[in-house]
Amino acid sequence: MTYFRPEIKAMAGYMPGEQPQSGEFIKLNTNENPYPASSAVARAVEETVRRGLQKYPDPTARTFRTRAAELLGVEPDWILCGNGSDDILTIVTRAIVGQGELLRLLYPSYVLFRTLAQIQGARSEEVHFQADWSLPDQFAEAGDDLRLVFLPSPNSPSGTVVPPGEVLELGRRLPCPLLVDEAYVDFAETNCLELVARCEKILVLRSLSKSYALAGLRFGFLVGQPQMIEQLVKVKDSYNCDALSIAAATAAIGDQKWLAENRAKILATRRRLIAGMRELGFATVDSQANFTWNTHPRQPVKPLYERLKHRRILVRYMDYPGWGDGLRITVGTNQQIDACLDRLRAII
Ligand SMILES: *Cc1c(COP(=O)(O)O)cnc(C)c1O
């Protein structure tokens, strides 16, 4: 095929985790929330449908930005909304990194970052985490053509965070914007939101997919200083968020009581999962997200993944060349996690 840009022909497409549609699986592979979203979400969607969908939505989702700004203690012009936070990762990459220029990533981490660089025709450099999942000094170094740095915190697959003090120092040292992907931050003990006002280069990305149980809806947002947001807005699709998702997302963040209760349940089950895995001999990282990263010092883990899948329990098997493999297990309900632990106990 000669119709496509060489970058596109050369790349492998991003492979999301398996999404069996049949519902017969205990699904612990893509970090979805096991509980339904706040009931305020369904009411907001119904109300929006009742009022009619014949008009285009508000292009910058002002109702959401106003509500989120109040909650976060910023102004609405500090917020950019997207069709999932993946949409915002695309917008930021397109706005900032030119062809042949350099993007810095971490390894092992979210694979989509590399895909975005490839689509853009940018170069990417993958800095390896240290064995304890802390950042090497090299991550903060300036580099020729370095235009953008992605830092997921909590990171996937490890569930570990980089302390905000270190992120601020990093933002100050780097010559380019630093995007802190906080898709899982509502399950963590710290976050980097307040750094945005202190350093123009720091951008903080949030998602409603995980902690608000709305992966099926597609809504995420970015917090940055207004002069940064103003440039990024030019790159987005005119109507990147639809009327239903804007209404639903506004209702979801409006229900902070739901968020606090959900978080408490997930954190309690996370403790149970970590303790159970360690009892089975896994090396399980202390997670600040809604999943855990599990390696085993004696046992190959791929057959465990396969045998769990055979029994209709789906976890994520990840193999990172040059690093090693492991199982990433999403924190489901207590019942789901107990089923997974029981099954592993029977296998091992
Ligand atoms: C899930 C995830 C996202 C994407 O979230 P969406 O808002 O659903 O697009 C972004 N970053 C990381 C690290 C994730 O794991």
PDB file of N, CA and C in Angstrom, residues 91-123:
ATOM      1  N   ILE A  91      -4.138  15.521  21.543  1.00  0.00           N
ATOM      2  CA  ILE A  91      -4.129  16.976  21.329  1.00  0.00           C
ATOM      3  C   ILE A  91      -2.781  17.568  21.752  1.00  0.00           C
ATOM      4  N   VAL A  92      -2.312  17.173  22.923  1.00  0.00           N
ATOM      5  CA  VAL A  92      -1.067  17.739  23.445  1.00  0.00           C
ATOM      6  C   VAL A  92       0.117  17.344  22.552  1.00  0.00           C
ATOM      7  N   THR A  93       0.140  16.076  22.136  1.00  0.00           N
ATOM      8  CA  THR A  93       1.235  15.619  21.266  1.00  0.00           C
ATOM      9  C   THR A  93       1.218  16.398  19.952  1.00  0.00           C
ATOM     10  N   ARG A  94       0.054  16.511  19.346  1.00  0.00           N
ATOM     11  CA  ARG A  94      -0.038  17.207  18.053  1.00  0.00           C
ATOM     12  C   ARG A  94       0.325  18.675  18.176  1.00  0.00           C
ATOM     13  N   ALA A  95      -0.037  19.286  19.296  1.00  0.00           N
ATOM     14  CA  ALA A  95       0.203  20.724  19.461  1.00  0.00           C
ATOM     15  C   ALA A  95       1.667  21.038  19.746  1.00  0.00           C
ATOM     16  N   ILE A  96       2.393  20.089  20.319  1.00  0.00           N
ATOM     17  CA  ILE A  96       3.705  20.428  20.858  1.00  0.00           C
ATOM     18  C   ILE A  96       4.880  19.753  20.142  1.00  0.00           C
ATOM     19  N   VAL A  97       4.686  18.532  19.659  1.00  0.00           N
ATOM     20  CA  VAL A  97       5.827  17.787  19.108  1.00  0.00           C
ATOM     21  C   VAL A  97       5.758  17.735  17.583  1.00  0.00           C
ATOM     22  N   GLY A  98       6.747  18.303  16.921  1.00  0.00           N
ATOM     23  CA  GLY A  98       6.792  18.275  15.459  1.00  0.00           C
ATOM     24  C   GLY A  98       7.430  16.996  14.962  1.00  0.00           C
ATOM     25  N   GLN A  99       7.326  16.791  13.663  1.00  0.00           N
ATOM     26  CA  GLN A  99       7.920  15.604  13.041  1.00  0.00           C
ATOM     27  C   GLN A  99       9.424  15.546  13.345  1.00  0.00           C
ATOM     28  N   GLY A 100       9.879  14.405  13.754  1.00  0.00           N
ATOM     29  CA  GLY A 100      11.308  14.212  14.011  1.00  0.00           C
ATOM     30  C   GLY A 100      11.775  14.735  15.363  1.00  0.00           C
ATOM     31  N   GLU A 101      10.908  15.459  16.059  1.00  0.00           N
ATOM     32  CA  GLU A 101      11.294  15.977  17.382  1.00  0.00           C
ATOM     33  C   GLU A 101      11.071  14.900  18.449  1.00  0.00           C
ATOM     34  N   LEU A 102      11.564  15.212  19.642  1.00  0.00           N
ATOM     35  CA  LEU A 102      11.680  14.148  20.646  1.00  0.00           C
ATOM     36  C   LEU A 102      10.669  14.244  21.786  1.00  0.00           C
ATOM     37  N   LEU A 103      10.096  13.088  22.088  1.00  0.00           N
ATOM     38  CA  LEU A 103       9.176  12.922  23.210  1.00  0.00           C
ATOM     39  C   LEU A 103       9.840  11.978  24.207  1.00  0.00           C
ATOM     40  N   ARG A 104       9.788  12.292  25.476  1.00  0.00           N
ATOM     41  CA  ARG A 104      10.404  11.402  26.476  1.00  0.00           C
ATOM     42  C   ARG A 104       9.326  10.637  27.241  1.00  0.00           C
ATOM     43  N   LEU A 105       9.523   9.329  27.333  1.00  0.00           N
ATOM     44  CA  LEU A 105       8.559   8.463  28.001  1.00  0.00           C
ATOM     45  C   LEU A 105       9.258   7.645  29.066  1.00  0.00           C
ATOM     46  N   LEU A 106       8.471   6.945  29.836  1.00  0.00           N
ATOM     47  CA  LEU A 106       9.032   6.018  30.812  1.00  0.00           C
ATOM     48  C   LEU A 106       8.757   4.589  30.383  1.00  0.00           C
ATOM     49  N   TYR A 107       9.551   3.684  30.898  1.00  0.00           N
ATOM     50  CA  TYR A 107       9.403   2.263  30.571  1.00  0.00           C
ATOM     51  C   TYR A 107       9.645   1.448  31.830  1.00  0.00           C
ATOM     52  N   PRO A 108       8.805   0.483  32.135  1.00  0.00           N
ATOM     53  CA  PRO A 108       7.523   0.147  31.518  1.00  0.00           C
ATOM     54  C   PRO A 108       6.423   1.123  31.937  1.00  0.00           C
ATOM     55  N   SER A 109       5.587   1.444  30.973  1.00  0.00           N
ATOM     56  CA  SER A 109       4.515   2.373  31.266  1.00  0.00           C
ATOM     57  C   SER A 109       3.398   2.226  30.233  1.00  0.00           C
ATOM     58  N   TYR A 110       2.557   3.238  30.147  1.00  0.00           N
ATOM     59  CA  TYR A 110       1.383   3.212  29.264  1.00  0.00           C
ATOM     60  C   TYR A 110       1.854   3.181  27.808  1.00  0.00           C
ATOM     61  N   VAL A 111       1.505   2.123  27.099  1.00  0.00           N
ATOM     62  CA  VAL A 111       2.032   1.894  25.746  1.00  0.00           C
ATOM     63  C   VAL A 111       1.493   2.904  24.736  1.00  0.00           C
ATOM     64  N   LEU A 112       0.318   3.453  25.013  1.00  0.00           N
ATOM     65  CA  LEU A 112      -0.274   4.411  24.069  1.00  0.00           C
ATOM     66  C   LEU A 112       0.628   5.618  23.803  1.00  0.00           C
ATOM     67  N   PHE A 113       1.418   6.035  24.799  1.00  0.00           N
ATOM     68  CA  PHE A 113       2.291   7.202  24.605  1.00  0.00           C
ATOM     69  C   PHE A 113       3.188   7.006  23.386  1.00  0.00           C
ATOM     70  N   ARG A 114       3.737   5.791  23.264  1.00  0.00           N
ATOM     71  CA  ARG A 114       4.651   5.503  22.157  1.00  0.00           C
ATOM     72  C   ARG A 114       3.888   5.508  20.833  1.00  0.00           C
ATOM     73  N   THR A 115       2.686   4.968  20.844  1.00  0.00           N
ATOM     74  CA  THR A 115       1.852   4.959  19.638  1.00  0.00           C
ATOM     75  C   THR A 115       1.586   6.385  19.159  1.00  0.00           C
ATOM     76  N   LEU A 116       1.302   7.285  20.087  1.00  0.00           N
ATOM     77  CA  LEU A 116       1.025   8.676  19.718  1.00  0.00           C
ATOM     78  C   LEU A 116       2.243   9.319  19.062  1.00  0.00           C
ATOM     79  N   ALA A 117       3.420   9.028  19.597  1.00  0.00           N
ATOM     80  CA  ALA A 117       4.647   9.562  19.015  1.00  0.00           C
ATOM     81  C   ALA A 117       4.825   9.028  17.595  1.00  0.00           C
ATOM     82  N   GLN A 118       4.542   7.745  17.410  1.00  0.00           N
ATOM     83  CA  GLN A 118       4.708   7.140  16.079  1.00  0.00           C
ATOM     84  C   GLN A 118       3.752   7.769  15.066  1.00  0.00           C
ATOM     85  N   ILE A 119       2.502   7.960  15.453  1.00  0.00           N
ATOM     86  CA  ILE A 119       1.524   8.558  14.534  1.00  0.00           C
ATOM     87  C   ILE A 119       1.990   9.956  14.126  1.00  0.00           C
ATOM     88  N   GLN A 120       2.563  10.661  15.075  1.00  0.00           N
ATOM     89  CA  GLN A 120       2.988  12.034  14.844  1.00  0.00           C
ATOM     90  C   GLN A 120       4.277  12.103  14.014  1.00  0.00           C
ATOM     91  N   GLY A 121       4.948  10.969  13.864  1.00  0.00           N
ATOM     92  CA  GLY A 121       6.238  10.987  13.171  1.00  0.00           C
ATOM     93  C   GLY A 121       7.321  11.586  14.050  1.00  0.00           C
ATOM     94  N   ALA A 122       7.080  11.561  15.370  1.00  0.00           N
ATOM     95  CA  ALA A 122       8.073  12.081  16.319  1.00  0.00           C
ATOM     96  C   ALA A 122       8.977  10.936  16.758  1.00  0.00           C
ATOM     97  N   ARG A 123      10.104  11.273  17.324  1.00  0.00           N
ATOM     98  CA  ARG A 123      10.961  10.258  17.921  1.00  0.00           C
ATOM     99  C   ARG A 123      10.574  10.128  19.380  1.00  0.00           C
TER     100      ARG A 123
END
